[in-house]
């Protein structure tokens, strides 16, 4: 990566193949020691600290044999000078087989940059929202009250639920009203999230704090074997890189991003980690982390400061076939992943921030030091976590989805600018249709393609067959400038002739600028 990362200079740094080389987590990752770390504008001390360590350690990690235990390493973990906040777990009330959750979208204040109060929003609190646990096979009912003073929706990102319950733009509800979707949880174990999805206001509402995690549990052998005690050995990590001015005003659109003197704070579970490393004491040897990139646009790559490996167990849409050692996990906006660490020594986790939009954050942040205080010896991980039958796409119907740019801040899908339900492209399909889509990025900008309703498998990434963790299930995936991905999916279970699912770029600015289309699944 040779392009500048000076935030003040970059109207079009995504161009010219700057993102042409993809580096998702995977087994053969040893060549990427400089990935995403170059750059000027190093106004954060963590950057320099992190950089020196990573270069050395990444070399040491090359060819490391499979071992869950941290090997002795000369790079000490960063001392923690803060405490990891674990979002509350939202208690539901269960009766007649339905678990009811109550959420209120409300405004508040929070310190997005340290020492400065920002106007924010959250669910049941002033920033972010509580974590919900859903169980496969159960029915949930959510009573969600809008106290934002503006229309909103709540979308359950990644959930396989009826279109009418999906929280897309057609489900917008106004201030002072309550929306009460109910549905059965058909998803297997995975990490989802919830956030607003009204047309034109998604970026504004999400960056102010409206986002929360959903943990879906199931009774699979993998779930039984993996850590699952919330806040103890099963830890949510919501990473965000925002944009604010020095008064703490959070920006979300072009006008805001063109303000001079912007800063790009990085948050972990709502706490600024620009110059703070949060601490977590692990009382079990094995800890599971669920990481969500809830940034509007920037890419977050998670790695260890000592260059050691993360044992990745899940992508967006559930378990991998087997636990996979990776040296980093690259998450585009909206994406999630899960990994476990078996620790005997403290380890510092870093987020490498790569600008996703016209401007954004950059640099390496030591966001969390995990210090073990445990004496247990966990069982080996199961050799198989999941069975993923690869789609044979020979007879799948083919479609092309083109991600396009009409003009500077007007985006389109298949040529239609999706800023209103009437103007957006509508993909029509039928129940149980099996399709293979080529998502073609005709712009030089970075996009994060997200499909509602059903998970997809990657068939090709920029013309190449996926390997490693890219063989898992996804709902959100990077499409680099000028690049393309080919994905396969099957539209099971739900139809509606009024309510639609959405497919769009998960760079929230792009989605508000029209990179959004509708998907209608009909009975026949
Ligand atoms: Cu996370 Cu269509 O959204
Ligand atoms: Cu985009």
Short mmCIF file of C-alpha atoms and ligand atoms in Angstrom, two decimals:
data_model
loop_
_atom_site.label_atom_id
_atom_site.label_comp_id
_atom_site.label_asym_id
_atom_site.label_seq_id
_atom_site.Cartn_x
_atom_site.Cartn_y
_atom_site.Cartn_z
CA UNK A 1 0.00 0.00 0.00
CA UNK A 2 1.70 3.12 -1.12
CA UNK A 3 -1.10 5.66 -1.24
CA UNK A 4 -1.14 8.46 1.22
CA UNK A 5 -3.24 8.08 4.30
CA UNK A 6 -3.18 11.72 5.23
CA UNK A 7 -6.83 12.31 6.02
CA UNK A 8 -6.64 15.89 4.87
CA UNK A 9 -5.55 15.12 1.38
CA UNK A 10 -7.70 12.40 0.10
CA UNK A 11 -10.65 13.05 -2.12
CA UNK A 12 -10.01 10.08 -4.31
CA UNK A 13 -7.52 7.87 -2.71
CA UNK A 14 -9.63 4.83 -3.41
CA UNK A 15 -8.82 5.16 -7.04
CA UNK A 16 -6.02 3.77 -9.11
CA UNK A 17 -6.08 0.34 -7.63
CA UNK A 18 -5.22 1.49 -4.17
CA UNK A 19 -7.51 -1.15 -2.76
CA UNK A 20 -6.94 -3.59 -5.55
CA UNK A 21 -5.15 -6.03 -3.37
CA UNK A 22 -7.41 -7.67 -0.90
CA UNK A 23 -6.12 -9.06 2.31
CA UNK A 24 -8.74 -10.85 4.21
CA UNK A 25 -7.77 -13.19 6.96
CA UNK A 26 -6.62 -16.49 5.63
CA UNK A 27 -3.98 -19.05 6.07
CA UNK A 28 -1.41 -17.68 3.69
CA UNK A 29 -1.11 -14.23 5.10
CA UNK A 30 2.54 -13.89 5.79
CA UNK A 31 3.43 -11.49 3.07
CA UNK A 32 1.30 -8.65 4.26
CA UNK A 33 3.47 -7.16 6.92
CA UNK A 34 3.03 -3.66 5.61
CA UNK A 35 -0.64 -3.90 4.81
CA UNK A 36 -2.58 -0.84 5.77
CA UNK A 37 0.10 0.53 7.99
CA UNK A 38 1.92 2.90 5.76
CA UNK A 39 1.00 6.49 5.76
CA UNK A 40 1.59 9.98 6.87
CA UNK A 41 -0.40 12.02 9.29
CA UNK A 42 0.63 9.94 12.25
CA UNK A 43 -0.99 11.99 14.87
CA UNK A 44 -1.56 9.09 17.17
CA UNK A 45 1.06 7.58 19.37
CA UNK A 46 -0.31 4.09 19.01
CA UNK A 47 0.54 4.06 15.40
CA UNK A 48 4.25 4.19 15.91
CA UNK A 49 4.17 1.87 18.85
CA UNK A 50 2.16 -0.69 16.98
CA UNK A 51 4.13 -0.49 13.82
CA UNK A 52 7.51 -1.42 15.22
CA UNK A 53 6.14 -4.49 16.89
CA UNK A 54 4.12 -5.73 13.99
CA UNK A 55 6.93 -5.82 11.50
CA UNK A 56 9.04 -8.06 13.66
CA UNK A 57 6.30 -10.26 14.89
CA UNK A 58 4.71 -10.90 11.57
CA UNK A 59 7.94 -12.41 10.38
CA UNK A 60 8.03 -14.59 13.42
CA UNK A 61 4.49 -15.77 12.79
CA UNK A 62 5.24 -17.02 9.32
CA UNK A 63 5.17 -20.75 9.28
CA UNK A 64 4.10 -21.00 12.90
CA UNK A 65 2.62 -24.36 13.65
CA UNK A 66 -0.96 -24.68 14.76
CA UNK A 67 -1.11 -23.85 18.41
CA UNK A 68 -3.81 -22.18 20.34
CA UNK A 69 -1.51 -21.19 23.12
CA UNK A 70 0.30 -17.94 22.82
CA UNK A 71 3.93 -18.56 22.28
CA UNK A 72 6.49 -16.57 24.17
CA UNK A 73 7.14 -13.40 22.31
CA UNK A 74 9.40 -10.48 22.81
CA UNK A 75 6.63 -7.99 22.13
CA UNK A 76 4.97 -7.15 25.37
CA UNK A 77 1.29 -6.45 25.41
CA UNK A 78 0.37 -2.80 25.80
CA UNK A 79 -0.51 -1.79 29.34
CA UNK A 80 -4.21 -1.15 29.65
CA UNK A 81 -5.24 2.30 30.81
CA UNK A 82 -8.98 1.85 30.55
CA UNK A 83 -11.56 -0.87 31.03
CA UNK A 84 -13.52 -2.57 28.31
CA UNK A 85 -17.19 -1.72 28.54
CA UNK A 86 -19.37 -4.72 27.82
CA UNK A 87 -22.77 -3.68 26.45
CA UNK A 88 -25.59 -4.79 28.72
CA UNK A 89 -27.41 -7.93 27.81
CA UNK A 90 -31.04 -7.03 27.16
CA UNK A 91 -33.31 -9.14 29.32
CA UNK A 92 -36.35 -10.44 27.50
CA UNK A 93 -39.53 -11.69 29.09
CA UNK A 94 -40.78 -15.04 27.88
CA UNK A 95 -44.38 -16.14 27.88
CA UNK A 96 -46.29 -18.53 25.64
CA UNK A 97 -43.11 -19.33 23.76
CA UNK A 98 -42.43 -15.74 22.74
CA UNK A 99 -39.59 -13.69 24.14
CA UNK A 100 -40.34 -9.98 24.21
CA UNK A 101 -37.64 -7.33 24.10
CA UNK A 102 -38.17 -3.64 24.68
CA UNK A 103 -36.03 -1.04 22.96
CA UNK A 104 -36.25 2.71 22.79
CA UNK A 105 -34.30 4.70 20.22
CA UNK A 106 -33.36 7.85 22.10
CA UNK A 107 -30.94 10.74 22.06
CA UNK A 108 -28.25 11.52 24.59
CA UNK A 109 -24.67 12.61 24.96
CA UNK A 110 -21.43 10.69 24.98
CA UNK A 111 -17.67 11.34 24.80
CA UNK A 112 -16.83 10.24 21.29
CA UNK A 113 -13.63 12.21 21.54
CA UNK A 114 -12.18 12.23 25.01
CA UNK A 115 -13.23 15.07 27.25
CA UNK A 116 -15.78 16.49 24.80
CA UNK A 117 -19.50 15.84 24.99
CA UNK A 118 -21.14 14.90 21.68
CA UNK A 119 -24.82 14.74 20.90
CA UNK A 120 -25.45 11.06 20.32
CA UNK A 121 -28.21 8.46 20.16
CA UNK A 122 -28.63 4.91 21.34
CA UNK A 123 -31.08 2.18 22.21
CA UNK A 124 -32.12 2.32 25.87
CA UNK A 125 -29.03 4.42 26.54
CA UNK A 126 -27.21 7.40 25.14
CA UNK A 127 -24.79 5.59 22.81
CA UNK A 128 -25.01 2.15 21.13
CA UNK A 129 -27.52 -0.39 22.40
CA UNK A 130 -27.71 -3.49 24.57
CA UNK A 131 -26.88 -6.90 23.15
CA UNK A 132 -29.80 -9.17 22.41
CA UNK A 133 -29.57 -12.94 22.58
CA UNK A 134 -31.90 -14.85 20.30
CA UNK A 135 -32.21 -18.62 20.29
CA UNK A 136 -32.71 -20.66 17.15
CA UNK A 137 -36.28 -21.98 17.06
CA UNK A 138 -37.69 -19.38 19.48
CA UNK A 139 -40.07 -16.59 18.58
CA UNK A 140 -39.20 -13.04 19.49
CA UNK A 141 -41.31 -9.90 19.71
CA UNK A 142 -39.64 -6.52 19.82
CA UNK A 143 -41.41 -3.42 21.04
CA UNK A 144 -39.33 -0.60 19.69
CA UNK A 145 -40.26 2.95 20.54
CA UNK A 146 -38.98 5.85 18.50
CA UNK A 147 -38.00 8.84 20.65
CA UNK A 148 -35.55 10.33 18.18
CA UNK A 149 -37.66 13.19 16.89
CA UNK A 150 -37.31 11.79 13.38
CA UNK A 151 -38.49 8.73 11.46
CA UNK A 152 -36.44 5.60 11.92
CA UNK A 153 -36.48 1.88 11.32
CA UNK A 154 -34.65 -0.95 13.02
CA UNK A 155 -33.13 -3.50 10.68
CA UNK A 156 -31.87 -6.85 11.92
CA UNK A 157 -28.77 -7.08 9.81
CA UNK A 158 -28.14 -10.63 8.65
CA UNK A 159 -31.30 -12.17 10.06
CA UNK A 160 -33.36 -14.50 7.88
CA UNK A 161 -36.82 -13.14 8.64
CA UNK A 162 -39.92 -12.09 6.64
CA UNK A 163 -39.51 -8.90 4.59
CA UNK A 164 -42.29 -7.22 6.53
CA UNK A 165 -40.27 -7.68 9.75
CA UNK A 166 -36.90 -6.85 8.25
CA UNK A 167 -36.83 -3.17 9.23
CA UNK A 168 -36.08 -1.91 5.76
CA UNK A 169 -37.17 1.53 4.57
CA UNK A 170 -40.78 0.42 4.17
CA UNK A 171 -40.93 -0.18 7.92
CA UNK A 172 -40.16 3.43 8.83
CA UNK A 173 -42.06 4.58 11.92
CA UNK A 174 -42.34 8.05 13.30
CA UNK A 175 -41.27 9.73 16.48
CA UNK A 176 -43.47 8.82 19.41
CA UNK A 177 -44.65 5.54 17.91
CA UNK A 178 -43.76 1.93 18.60
CA UNK A 179 -43.00 -0.73 15.99
CA UNK A 180 -43.51 -4.33 17.07
CA UNK A 181 -42.08 -6.89 14.69
CA UNK A 182 -42.33 -10.56 15.62
CA UNK A 183 -40.70 -13.55 13.99
CA UNK A 184 -39.28 -17.00 14.53
CA UNK A 185 -35.50 -17.28 14.75
CA UNK A 186 -34.49 -19.49 11.85
CA UNK A 187 -30.85 -18.49 11.96
CA UNK A 188 -28.27 -20.82 13.41
CA UNK A 189 -25.57 -19.56 15.76
CA UNK A 190 -24.03 -16.35 14.48
CA UNK A 191 -23.40 -12.71 15.29
CA UNK A 192 -25.87 -10.20 13.86
CA UNK A 193 -26.52 -6.56 14.60
CA UNK A 194 -29.34 -4.06 14.55
CA UNK A 195 -29.37 -0.50 13.28
CA UNK A 196 -31.62 2.07 11.54
CA UNK A 197 -32.38 1.75 7.83
CA UNK A 198 -34.69 4.60 6.80
CA UNK A 199 -33.98 6.13 3.41
CA UNK A 200 -31.50 8.97 3.53
CA UNK A 201 -30.95 8.98 7.29
CA UNK A 202 -29.13 5.72 7.91
CA UNK A 203 -25.64 7.23 8.07
CA UNK A 204 -26.73 10.06 10.33
CA UNK A 205 -28.54 7.78 12.75
CA UNK A 206 -25.94 5.01 12.90
CA UNK A 207 -22.94 7.30 13.38
CA UNK A 208 -24.68 8.97 16.28
CA UNK A 209 -24.75 5.61 18.04
CA UNK A 210 -27.76 3.61 16.93
CA UNK A 211 -26.24 0.15 16.68
CA UNK A 212 -26.28 -2.97 18.81
CA UNK A 213 -25.23 -6.59 18.63
CA UNK A 214 -27.40 -9.68 18.37
CA UNK A 215 -26.07 -13.08 19.38
CA UNK A 216 -27.95 -16.03 17.94
CA UNK A 217 -27.53 -19.24 19.90
CA UNK A 218 -28.34 -22.76 18.83
CA UNK A 219 -27.95 -26.28 20.14
CA UNK A 220 -25.18 -27.36 17.77
CA UNK A 221 -22.17 -29.27 19.02
CA UNK A 222 -19.97 -26.32 18.07
CA UNK A 223 -22.02 -23.94 20.18
CA UNK A 224 -21.83 -26.34 23.11
CA UNK A 225 -18.06 -26.54 22.80
CA UNK A 226 -17.32 -22.84 22.34
CA UNK A 227 -17.23 -20.20 25.07
CA UNK A 228 -20.67 -18.69 25.53
CA UNK A 229 -20.80 -16.89 28.87
CA UNK A 230 -21.60 -13.36 27.85
CA UNK A 231 -19.16 -10.81 29.17
CA UNK A 232 -17.05 -13.54 30.79
CA UNK A 233 -15.61 -15.62 27.97
CA UNK A 234 -17.88 -14.48 25.12
CA UNK A 235 -17.04 -10.87 24.41
CA UNK A 236 -18.73 -8.44 22.02
CA UNK A 237 -16.42 -5.96 20.31
CA UNK A 238 -18.08 -3.14 18.36
CA UNK A 239 -15.44 -1.18 16.46
CA UNK A 240 -16.18 2.17 14.86
CA UNK A 241 -14.24 4.90 13.18
CA UNK A 242 -16.30 8.08 13.01
CA UNK A 243 -15.66 11.64 11.88
CA UNK A 244 -16.12 14.62 14.18
CA UNK A 245 -15.05 18.20 14.39
CA UNK A 246 -13.20 19.41 17.45
CA UNK A 247 -16.45 20.39 19.16
CA UNK A 248 -17.47 16.74 18.98
CA UNK A 249 -20.12 17.17 16.30
CA UNK A 250 -20.36 13.80 14.53
CA UNK A 251 -20.35 14.09 10.73
CA UNK A 252 -22.10 11.75 8.32
CA UNK A 253 -22.36 13.29 4.87
CA UNK A 254 -20.20 15.04 2.32
CA UNK A 255 -20.79 18.52 3.71
CA UNK A 256 -19.78 17.30 7.12
CA UNK A 257 -16.77 15.37 5.89
CA UNK A 258 -15.49 18.41 4.02
CA UNK A 259 -15.39 20.44 7.22
CA UNK A 260 -11.83 21.43 7.96
CA UNK A 261 -10.06 20.15 11.04
CA UNK A 262 -11.89 16.86 11.28
CA UNK A 263 -10.70 14.11 13.54
CA UNK A 264 -11.46 10.44 13.09
CA UNK A 265 -11.97 8.90 16.51
CA UNK A 266 -11.82 5.13 16.87
CA UNK A 267 -14.19 3.56 19.37
CA UNK A 268 -14.43 0.12 20.94
CA UNK A 269 -17.84 -0.55 22.48
CA UNK A 270 -18.39 3.19 22.54
CA UNK A 271 -15.11 4.09 24.28
CA UNK A 272 -12.54 6.21 22.48
CA UNK A 273 -9.31 4.24 21.99
CA UNK A 274 -7.30 6.89 20.16
CA UNK A 275 -4.77 6.99 22.96
CA UNK A 276 -6.25 4.50 25.39
CA UNK A 277 -5.84 0.76 25.48
CA UNK A 278 -8.78 -0.90 27.17
CA UNK A 279 -8.22 -3.84 29.45
CA UNK A 280 -10.06 -7.10 29.89
CA UNK A 281 -9.20 -9.78 32.42
CA UNK A 282 -9.95 -13.22 31.06
CA UNK A 283 -11.01 -15.57 33.82
CA UNK A 284 -11.06 -18.48 31.40
CA UNK A 285 -8.08 -19.57 29.36
CA UNK A 286 -10.17 -19.51 26.18
CA UNK A 287 -12.06 -16.35 25.25
CA UNK A 288 -14.35 -15.86 22.29
CA UNK A 289 -14.57 -12.47 20.60
CA UNK A 290 -17.36 -11.34 18.30
CA UNK A 291 -16.21 -8.35 16.31
CA UNK A 292 -18.54 -6.04 14.43
CA UNK A 293 -17.36 -3.20 12.24
CA UNK A 294 -20.13 -0.65 12.81
CA UNK A 295 -18.22 2.15 11.10
CA UNK A 296 -20.06 4.11 8.46
CA UNK A 297 -17.35 3.47 5.89
CA UNK A 298 -13.89 2.66 7.16
CA UNK A 299 -12.38 -0.80 7.06
CA UNK A 300 -11.20 -2.38 10.30
CA UNK A 301 -8.53 -5.04 10.28
CA UNK A 302 -8.11 -6.81 13.59
CA UNK A 303 -4.76 -8.35 14.50
CA UNK A 304 -2.49 -9.01 17.46
CA UNK A 305 0.28 -6.61 18.32
CA UNK A 306 2.65 -9.57 18.72
CA UNK A 307 1.91 -10.83 15.23
CA UNK A 308 0.43 -14.07 16.57
CA UNK A 309 -2.62 -15.72 15.17
CA UNK A 310 -6.31 -15.42 15.89
CA UNK A 311 -8.33 -18.61 15.72
CA UNK A 312 -11.23 -17.59 13.54
CA UNK A 313 -14.39 -19.63 14.07
CA UNK A 314 -17.09 -17.67 12.25
CA UNK A 315 -17.78 -15.20 9.47
CA UNK A 316 -20.90 -12.99 9.16
CA UNK A 317 -23.29 -15.86 8.82
CA UNK A 318 -22.02 -18.46 11.23
CA UNK A 319 -19.38 -21.04 11.88
CA UNK A 320 -16.64 -21.95 9.49
CA UNK A 321 -16.25 -25.64 8.73
CA UNK A 322 -13.22 -25.60 11.01
CA UNK A 323 -11.35 -23.21 13.24
CA UNK A 324 -8.81 -21.40 11.08
CA UNK A 325 -5.63 -19.68 12.17
CA UNK A 326 -5.38 -16.20 10.68
CA UNK A 327 -3.02 -13.34 11.33
CA UNK A 328 -5.67 -10.70 10.69
CA UNK A 329 -9.37 -10.30 10.04
CA UNK A 330 -10.39 -7.59 7.60
CA UNK A 331 -13.92 -6.32 8.20
CA UNK A 332 -15.61 -3.94 5.80
CA UNK A 333 -18.41 -1.75 7.09
CA UNK A 334 -21.21 -3.94 8.42
CA UNK A 335 -19.22 -7.19 8.54
CA UNK A 336 -18.63 -9.44 11.55
CA UNK A 337 -16.31 -12.26 12.52
CA UNK A 338 -15.68 -14.40 15.57
CA UNK A 339 -12.41 -15.74 16.88
CA UNK A 340 -11.10 -17.39 20.02
CA UNK A 341 -7.85 -16.94 21.87
CA UNK A 342 -6.35 -19.43 24.30
CA UNK A 343 -4.12 -17.26 26.41
CA UNK A 344 -1.31 -17.88 28.79
CA UNK A 345 0.10 -14.35 28.46
CA UNK A 346 -1.44 -10.97 27.88
CA UNK A 347 -2.21 -10.12 24.29
CA UNK A 348 -3.02 -6.76 22.74
CA UNK A 349 -5.54 -6.59 19.94
CA UNK A 350 -5.12 -3.89 17.34
CA UNK A 351 -7.46 -2.34 14.83
CA UNK A 352 -5.82 -1.18 11.63
CA UNK A 353 -8.08 1.49 10.20
CA UNK A 354 -8.24 1.99 6.44
CA UNK A 355 -10.21 4.87 5.01
CA UNK A 356 -13.29 3.57 3.25
CA UNK A 357 -14.90 6.77 2.03
CA UNK A 358 -13.62 10.05 0.61
CA UNK A 359 -12.01 10.74 3.93
CA UNK A 360 -11.69 8.71 7.05
CA UNK A 361 -9.44 7.32 9.69
CA UNK A 362 -6.11 5.60 9.33
CA UNK A 363 -3.47 4.10 11.54
CA UNK A 364 -3.12 1.26 14.00
CA UNK A 365 -4.86 1.35 17.36
CA UNK A 366 -4.09 -0.90 20.33
CA UNK A 367 -7.70 -1.12 21.44
CA UNK A 368 -7.70 -3.99 23.90
CA UNK A 369 -5.25 -5.83 26.09
CA UNK A 370 -6.55 -9.18 27.24
CA UNK A 371 -4.81 -10.39 30.39
CA UNK A 372 -5.44 -13.98 31.41
CA UNK A 373 -6.17 -14.78 35.04
CA UNK A 374 -7.15 -18.38 34.58
CA UNK A 375 -5.84 -21.81 35.36
CA UNK A 376 -8.23 -24.01 33.44
CA UNK A 377 -7.21 -26.08 30.46
CA UNK A 378 -9.84 -25.95 27.76
CA UNK A 379 -10.62 -28.99 25.62
CA UNK A 380 -9.34 -28.95 22.09
CA UNK A 381 -11.69 -27.20 19.76
CA UNK A 382 -13.90 -29.59 17.79
CA UNK A 383 -12.19 -30.56 14.55
CA UNK A 384 -15.39 -29.67 12.70
CA UNK A 385 -17.52 -26.67 13.61
CA UNK A 386 -19.99 -26.72 10.76
CA UNK A 387 -20.90 -28.49 7.56
CA UNK A 388 -20.97 -26.10 4.66
CA UNK A 389 -22.11 -27.67 1.43
CA UNK A 390 -20.75 -25.62 -1.40
CA UNK A 391 -23.36 -24.61 -3.94
CA UNK A 392 -23.04 -26.21 -7.34
CA UNK A 393 -24.06 -23.20 -9.38
CA UNK A 394 -24.27 -24.95 -12.76
CA UNK A 395 -28.03 -24.54 -12.91
CA UNK A 396 -28.30 -21.31 -10.93
CA UNK A 397 -29.89 -18.32 -12.63
CA UNK A 398 -27.31 -15.62 -13.31
CA UNK A 399 -27.71 -11.92 -12.65
CA UNK A 400 -25.40 -8.95 -12.71
CA UNK A 401 -25.62 -6.27 -10.05
CA UNK A 402 -23.68 -3.19 -11.05
CA UNK A 403 -22.50 -0.77 -8.39
CA UNK A 404 -22.25 2.55 -10.15
CA UNK A 405 -21.65 6.23 -9.60
CA UNK A 406 -23.92 8.65 -11.44
CA UNK A 407 -22.03 11.74 -10.32
CA UNK A 408 -19.95 12.82 -7.34
CA UNK A 409 -22.42 12.02 -4.60
CA UNK A 410 -25.07 10.17 -6.54
CA UNK A 411 -24.70 6.41 -6.50
CA UNK A 412 -26.72 3.76 -8.27
CA UNK A 413 -27.34 0.07 -8.64
CA UNK A 414 -27.93 -1.17 -12.17
CA UNK A 415 -28.15 2.47 -13.18
CA UNK A 416 -31.01 3.35 -10.80
CA UNK A 417 -30.43 5.79 -7.98
CA UNK A 418 -31.96 4.20 -4.91
CA UNK A 419 -32.80 7.26 -2.87
CA UNK A 420 -36.54 6.48 -2.93
CA UNK A 421 -38.53 3.27 -3.14
CA UNK A 422 -39.86 4.41 -6.50
CA UNK A 423 -36.53 5.22 -8.05
CA UNK A 424 -34.54 2.21 -6.96
CA UNK A 425 -33.93 -0.87 -9.07
CA UNK A 426 -36.08 -3.83 -8.02
CA UNK A 427 -34.76 -7.34 -8.38
CA UNK A 428 -37.69 -9.72 -8.78
CA UNK A 429 -37.27 -13.37 -7.88
CA UNK A 430 -39.30 -16.29 -6.63
CA UNK A 431 -39.34 -18.55 -3.63
CA UNK A 432 -36.57 -21.16 -3.67
CA UNK A 433 -34.86 -19.56 -6.65
CA UNK A 434 -31.18 -20.39 -6.79
CA UNK A 435 -29.10 -17.58 -8.20
CA UNK A 436 -25.55 -16.58 -8.83
CA UNK A 437 -24.90 -12.85 -8.89
CA UNK A 438 -21.92 -11.04 -10.24
CA UNK A 439 -21.51 -7.87 -8.20
CA UNK A 440 -19.55 -5.60 -10.45
CA UNK A 441 -18.02 -2.39 -9.15
CA UNK A 442 -17.74 0.03 -12.05
CA UNK A 443 -16.48 2.80 -9.79
CA UNK A 444 -13.00 3.31 -8.41
CA UNK A 445 -14.45 3.54 -4.92
CA UNK A 446 -14.50 0.93 -2.22
CA UNK A 447 -17.89 -0.74 -1.63
CA UNK A 448 -19.23 -3.15 0.95
CA UNK A 449 -21.95 -5.22 -0.68
CA UNK A 450 -24.75 -6.34 1.64
CA UNK A 451 -27.71 -8.56 0.84
CA UNK A 452 -30.69 -8.92 3.16
CA UNK A 453 -32.69 -12.13 3.68
CA UNK A 454 -30.37 -15.03 2.95
CA UNK A 455 -26.68 -15.78 3.40
CA UNK A 456 -24.48 -16.12 0.37
CA UNK A 457 -21.40 -18.09 -0.57
CA UNK A 458 -18.55 -16.52 -2.45
CA UNK A 459 -17.94 -18.15 -5.80
CA UNK A 460 -15.29 -15.74 -7.05
CA UNK A 461 -13.43 -12.74 -5.67
CA UNK A 462 -11.99 -10.59 -8.42
CA UNK A 463 -11.92 -13.59 -10.71
CA UNK A 464 -10.33 -15.94 -8.24
CA UNK A 465 -11.78 -18.80 -6.28
CA UNK A 466 -12.16 -18.15 -2.59
CA UNK A 467 -10.01 -20.00 -0.08
CA UNK A 468 -9.72 -20.23 3.69
CA UNK A 469 -12.25 -18.25 5.68
CA UNK A 470 -13.77 -16.90 2.46
CA UNK A 471 -15.39 -20.34 2.11
CA UNK A 472 -17.74 -19.42 4.96
CA UNK A 473 -21.20 -17.81 4.81
CA UNK A 474 -21.51 -14.06 4.36
CA UNK A 475 -24.05 -11.27 4.10
CA UNK A 476 -21.58 -8.39 3.62
CA UNK A 477 -18.45 -8.45 1.50
CA UNK A 478 -15.87 -6.08 0.09
CA UNK A 479 -15.96 -5.12 -3.57
CA UNK A 480 -12.85 -3.12 -4.34
CA UNK A 481 -12.76 -0.28 -6.85
CA UNK A 482 -13.03 -1.77 -10.32
CA UNK A 483 -13.40 -5.24 -8.83
CA UNK A 484 -16.15 -7.83 -8.72
CA UNK A 485 -17.38 -10.71 -6.65
CA UNK A 486 -19.57 -13.60 -7.66
CA UNK A 487 -21.95 -14.87 -4.99
CA UNK A 488 -24.52 -17.65 -4.80
CA UNK A 489 -27.66 -17.82 -2.73
CA UNK A 490 -31.05 -19.50 -2.44
CA UNK A 491 -34.20 -17.52 -1.56
CA UNK A 492 -35.81 -19.77 1.00
CA UNK A 493 -38.86 -19.45 3.25
CA UNK A 494 -40.23 -15.93 2.79
CA UNK A 495 -42.21 -14.11 0.14
CA UNK A 496 -44.16 -10.90 0.07
CA UNK A 497 -45.73 -8.92 -2.74
CA UNK A 498 -45.56 -5.61 -0.86
CA UNK A 499 -42.53 -5.62 1.40
CA UNK A 500 -39.07 -5.90 -0.05
CA UNK A 501 -35.63 -6.79 1.12
CA UNK A 502 -32.75 -4.50 0.30
CA UNK A 503 -29.36 -4.99 -1.29
CA UNK A 504 -26.91 -2.15 -1.07
CA UNK A 505 -23.52 -0.80 -0.28
CA UNK A 506 -22.94 -0.80 3.48
CA UNK A 507 -20.82 2.32 3.30
CA UNK A 508 -23.65 4.24 4.87
CA UNK A 509 -22.95 7.39 2.89
CA UNK A 510 -23.13 5.43 -0.35
CA UNK A 511 -26.39 3.81 0.64
CA UNK A 512 -27.89 7.20 1.47
CA UNK A 513 -26.53 8.49 -1.84
CA UNK A 514 -28.48 5.87 -3.75
CA UNK A 515 -26.42 2.68 -3.86
CA UNK A 516 -29.46 0.68 -2.84
CA UNK A 517 -31.84 -1.65 -4.64
CA UNK A 518 -34.87 -3.66 -3.58
CA UNK A 519 -35.33 -7.41 -3.73
CA UNK A 520 -38.82 -8.81 -4.03
CA UNK A 521 -39.30 -12.52 -3.47
CA UNK A 522 -42.64 -13.69 -4.90
CA UNK A 523 -44.47 -17.01 -4.57
CA UNK A 524 -44.13 -17.67 -8.26
CU1 LIG B 1 -26.85 -3.39 7.92
CU2 LIG B 1 -29.36 -3.07 4.71
O1 LIG B 1 -28.14 -3.17 6.34
CU1 LIG B 2 -20.14 1.95 -1.51
#
